[in-house]
DNA sequence: ATAATATCGATATCCAGATACTGATATAAA
DNA sequence: TTTATATCAGTATCTGGATATCGATATTAT
């Protein structure tokens, strides 16, 4: 019984994953001039459960929701962005300037999420030295030292799968604390490093299975 | 109480999502000349729970695992690919030939997953008519009829978020049954359509939060 | 042949998260 | 001012999935 709650309010991983959805939705509403919104409405629009929405909002909102009126959108947005750490800029590096890497380098939404990709790294001399979407592509062997020197803590891996572990190790060596891995392979990293796998093969599996059953039953 | 179990063995969504991981790992082992493997070894290598691995394997394997020896890799691979429907080709269309769209068009791994992107669609006349990675880029207004005509059931959405719902509707009209959505927005579609969101903003949220706490605690 | 051991399948327990329910309360209408 | 109602917050229940446990069994070593 030695385990203790560290923080008074905990927010579940799933709820956290839903936040950007809410955020996008709330910003849209705001743009349309709406100033307040209630859980049932959100639930209906995003096809979620009403109670779930209410709990999610309660978990992040500083102000309370009012019966009949709901929540103030502006406050909600602020609270969510705050929880998600969108208000302070986090520098990141990207390894692998292929198509996927470029896609991420050009992704505008990162800016409003507080993530800023500082530079890209690649082993291919043909791209090293060039610029993609205003970001320099540097030689891969500089990755580690660069991270260290600029105190960067997020690494994005978009290299082919046989290079992914090497890059991962370099990132860890460079002091990276969170890795966003797009390579379809399991990375081993120390426990204190967060590895988030953007698992396209997993998604494909779900689609594939679903379709298979759908068609079989017809 | 009119609901009945259709298939005797059900496989959970999470387990399904893990399958490509196992698959990748098993193929790697196979390439190294290994012919059999046991759950504890897999668990150790992929940092999963031993029991979980065993249950996952049991869920898909036709042959049983033997104590001390484990499972035959070749059989496992076959069974998994079969469950995931990798053995029959599923045609797909892609809407939005931007960076992300190109990344997916060039993604080789889809081929061994039974997914075949037939063509891409875009509204931009500058790219319409061109070819990307051997795939034709066609005018967006042909999307619906094309799907219908070629009997295509998978749609991939990589357009900007303000066009995503329109594209989604076109796909549904064209008889698409499963949608892989990369736009950071909630799509509304009929219940019988599977919408899988590749939720990069959600991943970013997790990373962001983690990092925030990590740095705060230091 | 027998004993030791790794791994298996099956059953039981535990936990996180989703959903349902209940009483309280702020707004709006009568 | 009173009544009706939508929505809230909080508590309770349910469910799926992850983990732990245990007896059974195939292989290996003695």
JSON list of C-alpha atoms in Angstrom, two decimals, chain A:
[
{"chain": "A", "resi": 1, "resn": "UNK", "atom": "CA", "xyz": [0.00, 0.00, 0.00]},
{"chain": "A", "resi": 2, "resn": "UNK", "atom": "CA", "xyz": [2.91, 2.28, -0.52]},
{"chain": "A", "resi": 3, "resn": "UNK", "atom": "CA", "xyz": [1.64, 3.60, -3.80]},
{"chain": "A", "resi": 4, "resn": "UNK", "atom": "CA", "xyz": [0.38, 7.13, -3.66]},
{"chain": "A", "resi": 5, "resn": "UNK", "atom": "CA", "xyz": [-1.38, 9.42, -6.06]},
{"chain": "A", "resi": 6, "resn": "UNK", "atom": "CA", "xyz": [1.11, 12.02, -7.23]},
{"chain": "A", "resi": 7, "resn": "UNK", "atom": "CA", "xyz": [-1.17, 14.46, -8.93]},
{"chain": "A", "resi": 8, "resn": "UNK", "atom": "CA", "xyz": [-4.69, 15.15, -7.68]},
{"chain": "A", "resi": 9, "resn": "UNK", "atom": "CA", "xyz": [-6.29, 15.12, -11.13]},
{"chain": "A", "resi": 10, "resn": "UNK", "atom": "CA", "xyz": [-5.26, 12.40, -13.49]},
{"chain": "A", "resi": 11, "resn": "UNK", "atom": "CA", "xyz": [-6.19, 12.38, -17.12]},
{"chain": "A", "resi": 12, "resn": "UNK", "atom": "CA", "xyz": [-6.37, 9.09, -18.96]},
{"chain": "A", "resi": 13, "resn": "UNK", "atom": "CA", "xyz": [-4.33, 8.41, -22.05]},
{"chain": "A", "resi": 14, "resn": "UNK", "atom": "CA", "xyz": [-7.45, 7.90, -24.11]},
{"chain": "A", "resi": 15, "resn": "UNK", "atom": "CA", "xyz": [-8.93, 11.16, -22.94]},
{"chain": "A", "resi": 16, "resn": "UNK", "atom": "CA", "xyz": [-5.69, 12.86, -23.85]},
{"chain": "A", "resi": 17, "resn": "UNK", "atom": "CA", "xyz": [-5.89, 11.42, -27.33]},
{"chain": "A", "resi": 18, "resn": "UNK", "atom": "CA", "xyz": [-9.37, 12.80, -27.70]},
{"chain": "A", "resi": 19, "resn": "UNK", "atom": "CA", "xyz": [-8.34, 16.31, -26.77]},
{"chain": "A", "resi": 20, "resn": "UNK", "atom": "CA", "xyz": [-7.06, 17.36, -30.19]},
{"chain": "A", "resi": 21, "resn": "UNK", "atom": "CA", "xyz": [-10.37, 16.25, -31.60]},
{"chain": "A", "resi": 22, "resn": "UNK", "atom": "CA", "xyz": [-12.27, 18.44, -29.24]},
{"chain": "A", "resi": 23, "resn": "UNK", "atom": "CA", "xyz": [-9.84, 21.22, -29.85]},
{"chain": "A", "resi": 24, "resn": "UNK", "atom": "CA", "xyz": [-10.28, 21.14, -33.58]},
{"chain": "A", "resi": 25, "resn": "UNK", "atom": "CA", "xyz": [-14.02, 21.05, -33.16]},
{"chain": "A", "resi": 26, "resn": "UNK", "atom": "CA", "xyz": [-14.15, 23.85, -30.62]},
{"chain": "A", "resi": 27, "resn": "UNK", "atom": "CA", "xyz": [-11.99, 26.09, -32.76]},
{"chain": "A", "resi": 28, "resn": "UNK", "atom": "CA", "xyz": [-14.31, 25.49, -35.65]},
{"chain": "A", "resi": 29, "resn": "UNK", "atom": "CA", "xyz": [-17.29, 26.46, -33.53]},
{"chain": "A", "resi": 30, "resn": "UNK", "atom": "CA", "xyz": [-15.50, 29.53, -32.30]},
{"chain": "A", "resi": 31, "resn": "UNK", "atom": "CA", "xyz": [-14.79, 30.56, -35.85]},
{"chain": "A", "resi": 32, "resn": "UNK", "atom": "CA", "xyz": [-18.51, 30.35, -36.51]},
{"chain": "A", "resi": 33, "resn": "UNK", "atom": "CA", "xyz": [-19.12, 32.77, -33.67]},
{"chain": "A", "resi": 34, "resn": "UNK", "atom": "CA", "xyz": [-20.40, 30.33, -31.06]},
{"chain": "A", "resi": 35, "resn": "UNK", "atom": "CA", "xyz": [-19.26, 31.17, -27.55]},
{"chain": "A", "resi": 36, "resn": "UNK", "atom": "CA", "xyz": [-20.56, 28.32, -25.40]},
{"chain": "A", "resi": 37, "resn": "UNK", "atom": "CA", "xyz": [-21.30, 24.67, -25.89]},
{"chain": "A", "resi": 38, "resn": "UNK", "atom": "CA", "xyz": [-22.71, 21.78, -23.85]},
{"chain": "A", "resi": 39, "resn": "UNK", "atom": "CA", "xyz": [-21.56, 18.19, -23.66]},
{"chain": "A", "resi": 40, "resn": "UNK", "atom": "CA", "xyz": [-24.57, 16.60, -25.38]},
{"chain": "A", "resi": 41, "resn": "UNK", "atom": "CA", "xyz": [-24.07, 18.82, -28.42]},
{"chain": "A", "resi": 42, "resn": "UNK", "atom": "CA", "xyz": [-20.40, 17.96, -28.69]},
{"chain": "A", "resi": 43, "resn": "UNK", "atom": "CA", "xyz": [-21.18, 14.29, -28.25]},
{"chain": "A", "resi": 44, "resn": "UNK", "atom": "CA", "xyz": [-23.73, 14.39, -31.04]},
{"chain": "A", "resi": 45, "resn": "UNK", "atom": "CA", "xyz": [-21.43, 16.17, -33.46]},
{"chain": "A", "resi": 46, "resn": "UNK", "atom": "CA", "xyz": [-18.41, 13.98, -32.80]},
{"chain": "A", "resi": 47, "resn": "UNK", "atom": "CA", "xyz": [-20.41, 10.79, -32.32]},
{"chain": "A", "resi": 48, "resn": "UNK", "atom": "CA", "xyz": [-19.18, 10.19, -28.82]},
{"chain": "A", "resi": 49, "resn": "UNK", "atom": "CA", "xyz": [-20.93, 9.34, -25.59]},
{"chain": "A", "resi": 50, "resn": "UNK", "atom": "CA", "xyz": [-22.36, 12.33, -23.76]},
{"chain": "A", "resi": 51, "resn": "UNK", "atom": "CA", "xyz": [-21.01, 11.28, -20.37]},
{"chain": "A", "resi": 52, "resn": "UNK", "atom": "CA", "xyz": [-17.61, 10.63, -21.79]},
{"chain": "A", "resi": 53, "resn": "UNK", "atom": "CA", "xyz": [-17.46, 14.11, -23.21]},
{"chain": "A", "resi": 54, "resn": "UNK", "atom": "CA", "xyz": [-18.55, 15.62, -19.92]},
{"chain": "A", "resi": 55, "resn": "UNK", "atom": "CA", "xyz": [-15.90, 13.74, -18.02]},
{"chain": "A", "resi": 56, "resn": "UNK", "atom": "CA", "xyz": [-13.25, 14.68, -20.52]},
{"chain": "A", "resi": 57, "resn": "UNK", "atom": "CA", "xyz": [-14.14, 18.32, -20.26]},
{"chain": "A", "resi": 58, "resn": "UNK", "atom": "CA", "xyz": [-14.26, 18.17, -16.47]},
{"chain": "A", "resi": 59, "resn": "UNK", "atom": "CA", "xyz": [-10.78, 16.69, -16.48]},
{"chain": "A", "resi": 60, "resn": "UNK", "atom": "CA", "xyz": [-9.25, 19.67, -18.22]},
{"chain": "A", "resi": 61, "resn": "UNK", "atom": "CA", "xyz": [-11.51, 22.60, -17.52]},
{"chain": "A", "resi": 62, "resn": "UNK", "atom": "CA", "xyz": [-10.65, 25.01, -14.75]},
{"chain": "A", "resi": 63, "resn": "UNK", "atom": "CA", "xyz": [-14.02, 26.72, -14.87]},
{"chain": "A", "resi": 64, "resn": "UNK", "atom": "CA", "xyz": [-17.09, 24.62, -14.24]},
{"chain": "A", "resi": 65, "resn": "UNK", "atom": "CA", "xyz": [-19.76, 23.99, -16.76]},
{"chain": "A", "resi": 66, "resn": "UNK", "atom": "CA", "xyz": [-23.14, 25.52, -16.12]},
{"chain": "A", "resi": 67, "resn": "UNK", "atom": "CA", "xyz": [-26.38, 23.62, -16.46]},
{"chain": "A", "resi": 68, "resn": "UNK", "atom": "CA", "xyz": [-28.40, 24.67, -19.47]},
{"chain": "A", "resi": 69, "resn": "UNK", "atom": "CA", "xyz": [-25.57, 26.80, -20.83]},
{"chain": "A", "resi": 70, "resn": "UNK", "atom": "CA", "xyz": [-22.60, 24.46, -20.97]},
{"chain": "A", "resi": 71, "resn": "UNK", "atom": "CA", "xyz": [-18.97, 25.52, -21.14]},
{"chain": "A", "resi": 72, "resn": "UNK", "atom": "CA", "xyz": [-17.34, 28.68, -22.39]},
{"chain": "A", "resi": 73, "resn": "UNK", "atom": "CA", "xyz": [-15.55, 27.69, -25.56]},
{"chain": "A", "resi": 74, "resn": "UNK", "atom": "CA", "xyz": [-12.73, 30.16, -25.21]},
{"chain": "A", "resi": 75, "resn": "UNK", "atom": "CA", "xyz": [-11.84, 28.86, -21.77]},
{"chain": "A", "resi": 76, "resn": "UNK", "atom": "CA", "xyz": [-12.03, 25.25, -22.87]},
{"chain": "A", "resi": 77, "resn": "UNK", "atom": "CA", "xyz": [-9.68, 25.87, -25.73]},
{"chain": "A", "resi": 78, "resn": "UNK", "atom": "CA", "xyz": [-7.23, 27.58, -23.48]},
{"chain": "A", "resi": 79, "resn": "UNK", "atom": "CA", "xyz": [-7.37, 24.82, -20.89]},
{"chain": "A", "resi": 80, "resn": "UNK", "atom": "CA", "xyz": [-6.92, 22.08, -23.42]},
{"chain": "A", "resi": 81, "resn": "UNK", "atom": "CA", "xyz": [-4.02, 23.74, -25.14]},
{"chain": "A", "resi": 82, "resn": "UNK", "atom": "CA", "xyz": [-2.48, 24.27, -21.78]},
{"chain": "A", "resi": 83, "resn": "UNK", "atom": "CA", "xyz": [-2.85, 20.66, -20.70]},
{"chain": "A", "resi": 84, "resn": "UNK", "atom": "CA", "xyz": [-1.39, 19.54, -23.98]},
{"chain": "A", "resi": 85, "resn": "UNK", "atom": "CA", "xyz": [1.52, 21.91, -23.63]},
{"chain": "A", "resi": 86, "resn": "UNK", "atom": "CA", "xyz": [0.72, 23.76, -26.82]},
{"chain": "A", "resi": 87, "resn": "UNK", "atom": "CA", "xyz": [1.63, 27.06, -25.24]},
{"chain": "A", "resi": 88, "resn": "UNK", "atom": "CA", "xyz": [5.31, 26.43, -24.94]},
{"chain": "A", "resi": 89, "resn": "UNK", "atom": "CA", "xyz": [7.37, 25.64, -27.96]},
{"chain": "A", "resi": 90, "resn": "UNK", "atom": "CA", "xyz": [9.09, 22.28, -28.12]},
{"chain": "A", "resi": 91, "resn": "UNK", "atom": "CA", "xyz": [11.87, 21.84, -30.61]},
{"chain": "A", "resi": 92, "resn": "UNK", "atom": "CA", "xyz": [12.14, 18.64, -32.57]},
{"chain": "A", "resi": 93, "resn": "UNK", "atom": "CA", "xyz": [14.41, 17.00, -35.11]},
{"chain": "A", "resi": 94, "resn": "UNK", "atom": "CA", "xyz": [13.37, 14.74, -37.93]},
{"chain": "A", "resi": 95, "resn": "UNK", "atom": "CA", "xyz": [15.41, 11.88, -39.32]},
{"chain": "A", "resi": 96, "resn": "UNK", "atom": "CA", "xyz": [14.71, 10.70, -42.85]},
{"chain": "A", "resi": 97, "resn": "UNK", "atom": "CA", "xyz": [13.87, 13.22, -45.55]},
{"chain": "A", "resi": 98, "resn": "UNK", "atom": "CA", "xyz": [11.87, 10.86, -47.74]},
{"chain": "A", "resi": 99, "resn": "UNK", "atom": "CA", "xyz": [8.31, 11.43, -48.79]},
{"chain": "A", "resi": 100, "resn": "UNK", "atom": "CA", "xyz": [6.94, 10.90, -45.34]},
{"chain": "A", "resi": 101, "resn": "UNK", "atom": "CA", "xyz": [9.57, 13.12, -43.79]},
{"chain": "A", "resi": 102, "resn": "UNK", "atom": "CA", "xyz": [8.70, 15.86, -46.24]},
{"chain": "A", "resi": 103, "resn": "UNK", "atom": "CA", "xyz": [5.04, 15.45, -45.48]},
{"chain": "A", "resi": 104, "resn": "UNK", "atom": "CA", "xyz": [5.74, 16.08, -41.82]},
{"chain": "A", "resi": 105, "resn": "UNK", "atom": "CA", "xyz": [8.11, 18.94, -42.51]},
{"chain": "A", "resi": 106, "resn": "UNK", "atom": "CA", "xyz": [5.38, 20.64, -44.49]},
{"chain": "A", "resi": 107, "resn": "UNK", "atom": "CA", "xyz": [2.66, 19.96, -41.96]},
{"chain": "A", "resi": 108, "resn": "UNK", "atom": "CA", "xyz": [1.39, 23.36, -40.85]},
{"chain": "A", "resi": 109, "resn": "UNK", "atom": "CA", "xyz": [-0.67, 22.19, -37.89]},
{"chain": "A", "resi": 110, "resn": "UNK", "atom": "CA", "xyz": [2.39, 21.45, -35.83]},
{"chain": "A", "resi": 111, "resn": "UNK", "atom": "CA", "xyz": [2.95, 25.15, -35.36]},
{"chain": "A", "resi": 112, "resn": "UNK", "atom": "CA", "xyz": [-0.23, 25.61, -33.36]},
{"chain": "A", "resi": 113, "resn": "UNK", "atom": "CA", "xyz": [0.68, 22.57, -31.34]},
{"chain": "A", "resi": 114, "resn": "UNK", "atom": "CA", "xyz": [3.83, 24.07, -30.02]},
{"chain": "A", "resi": 115, "resn": "UNK", "atom": "CA", "xyz": [6.03, 21.69, -31.93]},
{"chain": "A", "resi": 116, "resn": "UNK", "atom": "CA", "xyz": [8.75, 23.16, -34.07]},
{"chain": "A", "resi": 117, "resn": "UNK", "atom": "CA", "xyz": [10.89, 20.98, -36.29]},
{"chain": "A", "resi": 118, "resn": "UNK", "atom": "CA", "xyz": [14.29, 22.59, -36.23]},
{"chain": "A", "resi": 119, "resn": "UNK", "atom": "CA", "xyz": [16.03, 20.55, -38.90]},
{"chain": "A", "resi": 120, "resn": "UNK", "atom": "CA", "xyz": [15.95, 17.31, -40.85]},
{"chain": "A", "resi": 121, "resn": "UNK", "atom": "CA", "xyz": [18.69, 14.72, -41.12]},
{"chain": "A", "resi": 122, "resn": "UNK", "atom": "CA", "xyz": [19.46, 12.26, -43.85]},
{"chain": "A", "resi": 123, "resn": "UNK", "atom": "CA", "xyz": [22.24, 10.00, -45.04]},
{"chain": "A", "resi": 124, "resn": "UNK", "atom": "CA", "xyz": [21.66, 10.67, -48.72]},
{"chain": "A", "resi": 125, "resn": "UNK", "atom": "CA", "xyz": [24.18, 13.21, -49.97]},
{"chain": "A", "resi": 126, "resn": "UNK", "atom": "CA", "xyz": [21.81, 14.24, -52.70]},
{"chain": "A", "resi": 127, "resn": "UNK", "atom": "CA", "xyz": [19.48, 15.90, -50.23]},
{"chain": "A", "resi": 128, "resn": "UNK", "atom": "CA", "xyz": [21.94, 16.87, -47.51]},
{"chain": "A", "resi": 129, "resn": "UNK", "atom": "CA", "xyz": [22.50, 20.60, -47.71]},
{"chain": "A", "resi": 130, "resn": "UNK", "atom": "CA", "xyz": [19.17, 21.32, -49.36]},
{"chain": "A", "resi": 131, "resn": "UNK", "atom": "CA", "xyz": [16.14, 22.93, -47.78]},
{"chain": "A", "resi": 132, "resn": "UNK", "atom": "CA", "xyz": [12.68, 21.44, -47.48]},
{"chain": "A", "resi": 133, "resn": "UNK", "atom": "CA", "xyz": [9.86, 23.74, -46.50]},
{"chain": "A", "resi": 134, "resn": "UNK", "atom": "CA", "xyz": [12.35, 26.15, -45.04]},
{"chain": "A", "resi": 135, "resn": "UNK", "atom": "CA", "xyz": [14.12, 23.50, -42.98]},
{"chain": "A", "resi": 136, "resn": "UNK", "atom": "CA", "xyz": [17.71, 22.55, -43.57]},
{"chain": "A", "resi": 137, "resn": "UNK", "atom": "CA", "xyz": [18.59, 18.96, -44.30]},
{"chain": "A", "resi": 138, "resn": "UNK", "atom": "CA", "xyz": [21.79, 18.03, -42.49]},
{"chain": "A", "resi": 139, "resn": "UNK", "atom": "CA", "xyz": [24.07, 15.06, -42.54]},
{"chain": "A", "resi": 140, "resn": "UNK", "atom": "CA", "xyz": [22.87, 12.22, -40.34]},
{"chain": "A", "resi": 141, "resn": "UNK", "atom": "CA", "xyz": [26.10, 11.95, -38.42]},
{"chain": "A", "resi": 142, "resn": "UNK", "atom": "CA", "xyz": [25.49, 15.37, -36.91]},
{"chain": "A", "resi": 143, "resn": "UNK", "atom": "CA", "xyz": [22.18, 14.34, -35.40]},
{"chain": "A", "resi": 144, "resn": "UNK", "atom": "CA", "xyz": [23.37, 13.37, -31.98]},
{"chain": "A", "resi": 145, "resn": "UNK", "atom": "CA", "xyz": [25.60, 16.35, -31.33]},
{"chain": "A", "resi": 146, "resn": "UNK", "atom": "CA", "xyz": [23.03, 18.75, -32.71]},
{"chain": "A", "resi": 147, "resn": "UNK", "atom": "CA", "xyz": [20.34, 17.52, -30.37]},
{"chain": "A", "resi": 148, "resn": "UNK", "atom": "CA", "xyz": [22.71, 17.77, -27.48]},
{"chain": "A", "resi": 149, "resn": "UNK", "atom": "CA", "xyz": [23.89, 21.22, -28.36]},
{"chain": "A", "resi": 150, "resn": "UNK", "atom": "CA", "xyz": [20.48, 22.76, -28.99]},
{"chain": "A", "resi": 151, "resn": "UNK", "atom": "CA", "xyz": [18.85, 20.90, -26.14]},
{"chain": "A", "resi": 152, "resn": "UNK", "atom": "CA", "xyz": [16.24, 19.25, -28.31]},
{"chain": "A", "resi": 153, "resn": "UNK", "atom": "CA", "xyz": [14.00, 16.61, -26.77]},
{"chain": "A", "resi": 154, "resn": "UNK", "atom": "CA", "xyz": [11.72, 15.32, -29.52]},
{"chain": "A", "resi": 155, "resn": "UNK", "atom": "CA", "xyz": [12.88, 13.08, -32.32]},
{"chain": "A", "resi": 156, "resn": "UNK", "atom": "CA", "xyz": [10.82, 12.01, -35.33]},
{"chain": "A", "resi": 157, "resn": "UNK", "atom": "CA", "xyz": [11.87, 8.89, -37.17]},
{"chain": "A", "resi": 158, "resn": "UNK", "atom": "CA", "xyz": [10.84, 8.55, -40.80]},
{"chain": "A", "resi": 159, "resn": "UNK", "atom": "CA", "xyz": [13.70, 6.44, -42.09]},
{"chain": "A", "resi": 160, "resn": "UNK", "atom": "CA", "xyz": [13.38, 2.95, -43.62]},
{"chain": "A", "resi": 161, "resn": "UNK", "atom": "CA", "xyz": [12.92, 0.25, -41.04]},
{"chain": "A", "resi": 162, "resn": "UNK", "atom": "CA", "xyz": [16.42, -1.18, -41.20]},
{"chain": "A", "resi": 163, "resn": "UNK", "atom": "CA", "xyz": [17.89, 2.16, -40.20]},
{"chain": "A", "resi": 164, "resn": "UNK", "atom": "CA", "xyz": [15.35, 3.01, -37.53]},
{"chain": "A", "resi": 165, "resn": "UNK", "atom": "CA", "xyz": [17.07, 1.40, -34.57]},
{"chain": "A", "resi": 166, "resn": "UNK", "atom": "CA", "xyz": [20.36, 3.09, -35.36]},
{"chain": "A", "resi": 167, "resn": "UNK", "atom": "CA", "xyz": [18.70, 6.47, -35.59]},
{"chain": "A", "resi": 168, "resn": "UNK", "atom": "CA", "xyz": [16.84, 5.76, -32.38]},
{"chain": "A", "resi": 169, "resn": "UNK", "atom": "CA", "xyz": [20.11, 5.05, -30.60]},
{"chain": "A", "resi": 170, "resn": "UNK", "atom": "CA", "xyz": [21.62, 8.24, -31.94]},
{"chain": "A", "resi": 171, "resn": "UNK", "atom": "CA", "xyz": [18.68, 10.21, -30.71]},
{"chain": "A", "resi": 172, "resn": "UNK", "atom": "CA", "xyz": [18.86, 8.69, -27.27]},
{"chain": "A", "resi": 173, "resn": "UNK", "atom": "CA", "xyz": [22.57, 9.45, -27.21]},
{"chain": "A", "resi": 174, "resn": "UNK", "atom": "CA", "xyz": [21.74, 13.03, -28.11]},
{"chain": "A", "resi": 175, "resn": "UNK", "atom": "CA", "xyz": [19.43, 13.43, -25.15]},
{"chain": "A", "resi": 176, "resn": "UNK", "atom": "CA", "xyz": [16.11, 12.99, -26.92]},
{"chain": "A", "resi": 177, "resn": "UNK", "atom": "CA", "xyz": [13.35, 12.16, -24.44]},
{"chain": "A", "resi": 178, "resn": "UNK", "atom": "CA", "xyz": [10.41, 11.41, -26.71]},
{"chain": "A", "resi": 179, "resn": "UNK", "atom": "CA", "xyz": [10.50, 9.60, -30.02]},
{"chain": "A", "resi": 180, "resn": "UNK", "atom": "CA", "xyz": [7.81, 9.60, -32.64]},
{"chain": "A", "resi": 181, "resn": "UNK", "atom": "CA", "xyz": [8.44, 6.53, -34.70]},
{"chain": "A", "resi": 182, "resn": "UNK", "atom": "CA", "xyz": [6.94, 6.04, -38.14]},
{"chain": "A", "resi": 183, "resn": "UNK", "atom": "CA", "xyz": [9.05, 3.03, -39.08]},
{"chain": "A", "resi": 184, "resn": "UNK", "atom": "CA", "xyz": [7.08, -0.22, -38.91]},
{"chain": "A", "resi": 185, "resn": "UNK", "atom": "CA", "xyz": [9.44, -1.86, -36.46]},
{"chain": "A", "resi": 186, "resn": "UNK", "atom": "CA", "xyz": [9.80, -2.25, -32.74]},
{"chain": "A", "resi": 187, "resn": "UNK", "atom": "CA", "xyz": [12.39, 0.10, -31.31]},
{"chain": "A", "resi": 188, "resn": "UNK", "atom": "CA", "xyz": [14.21, -0.69, -28.13]},
{"chain": "A", "resi": 189, "resn": "UNK", "atom": "CA", "xyz": [15.02, 2.30, -26.01]},
{"chain": "A", "resi": 190, "resn": "UNK", "atom": "CA", "xyz": [15.62, 2.94, -22.32]},
{"chain": "A", "resi": 191, "resn": "UNK", "atom": "CA", "xyz": [12.56, 2.97, -20.09]},
{"chain": "A", "resi": 192, "resn": "UNK", "atom": "CA", "xyz": [12.68, 6.67, -19.47]},
{"chain": "A", "resi": 193, "resn": "UNK", "atom": "CA", "xyz": [12.35, 7.43, -23.17]},
{"chain": "A", "resi": 194, "resn": "UNK", "atom": "CA", "xyz": [8.83, 7.62, -24.52]},
{"chain": "A", "resi": 195, "resn": "UNK", "atom": "CA", "xyz": [8.46, 5.88, -27.85]},
{"chain": "A", "resi": 196, "resn": "UNK", "atom": "CA", "xyz": [5.24, 6.57, -29.66]},
{"chain": "A", "resi": 197, "resn": "UNK", "atom": "CA", "xyz": [4.67, 4.41, -32.68]},
{"chain": "A", "resi": 198, "resn": "UNK", "atom": "CA", "xyz": [2.65, 5.84, -35.50]},
{"chain": "A", "resi": 199, "resn": "UNK", "atom": "CA", "xyz": [1.45, 2.52, -36.49]},
{"chain": "A", "resi": 200, "resn": "UNK", "atom": "CA", "xyz": [0.18, 2.60, -40.03]},
{"chain": "A", "resi": 201, "resn": "UNK", "atom": "CA", "xyz": [0.42, -1.13, -40.42]},
{"chain": "A", "resi": 202, "resn": "UNK", "atom": "CA", "xyz": [-1.84, -1.52, -37.39]},
{"chain": "A", "resi": 203, "resn": "UNK", "atom": "CA", "xyz": [-4.43, 0.74, -38.93]},
{"chain": "A", "resi": 204, "resn": "UNK", "atom": "CA", "xyz": [-4.20, -1.12, -42.15]},
{"chain": "A", "resi": 205, "resn": "UNK", "atom": "CA", "xyz": [-4.75, -4.35, -40.26]},
{"chain": "A", "resi": 206, "resn": "UNK", "atom": "CA", "xyz": [-7.99, -3.06, -38.83]},
{"chain": "A", "resi": 207, "resn": "UNK", "atom": "CA", "xyz": [-9.22, -1.85, -42.20]},
{"chain": "A", "resi": 208, "resn": "UNK", "atom": "CA", "xyz": [-8.19, -5.03, -43.86]},
{"chain": "A", "resi": 209, "resn": "UNK", "atom": "CA", "xyz": [-9.90, -7.28, -41.35]},
{"chain": "A", "resi": 210, "resn": "UNK", "atom": "CA", "xyz": [-13.05, -5.23, -41.38]},
{"chain": "A", "resi": 211, "resn": "UNK", "atom": "CA", "xyz": [-13.28, -5.28, -45.12]},
{"chain": "A", "resi": 212, "resn": "UNK", "atom": "CA", "xyz": [-12.62, -8.98, -45.26]},
{"chain": "A", "resi": 213, "resn": "UNK", "atom": "CA", "xyz": [-15.55, -9.71, -42.99]},
{"chain": "A", "resi": 214, "resn": "UNK", "atom": "CA", "xyz": [-17.78, -7.21, -44.68]},
{"chain": "A", "resi": 215, "resn": "UNK", "atom": "CA", "xyz": [-17.25, -8.79, -48.04]},
{"chain": "A", "resi": 216, "resn": "UNK", "atom": "CA", "xyz": [-17.44, -12.34, -46.76]},
{"chain": "A", "resi": 217, "resn": "UNK", "atom": "CA", "xyz": [-20.87, -11.65, -45.27]},
{"chain": "A", "resi": 218, "resn": "UNK", "atom": "CA", "xyz": [-22.24, -10.43, -48.56]}
]
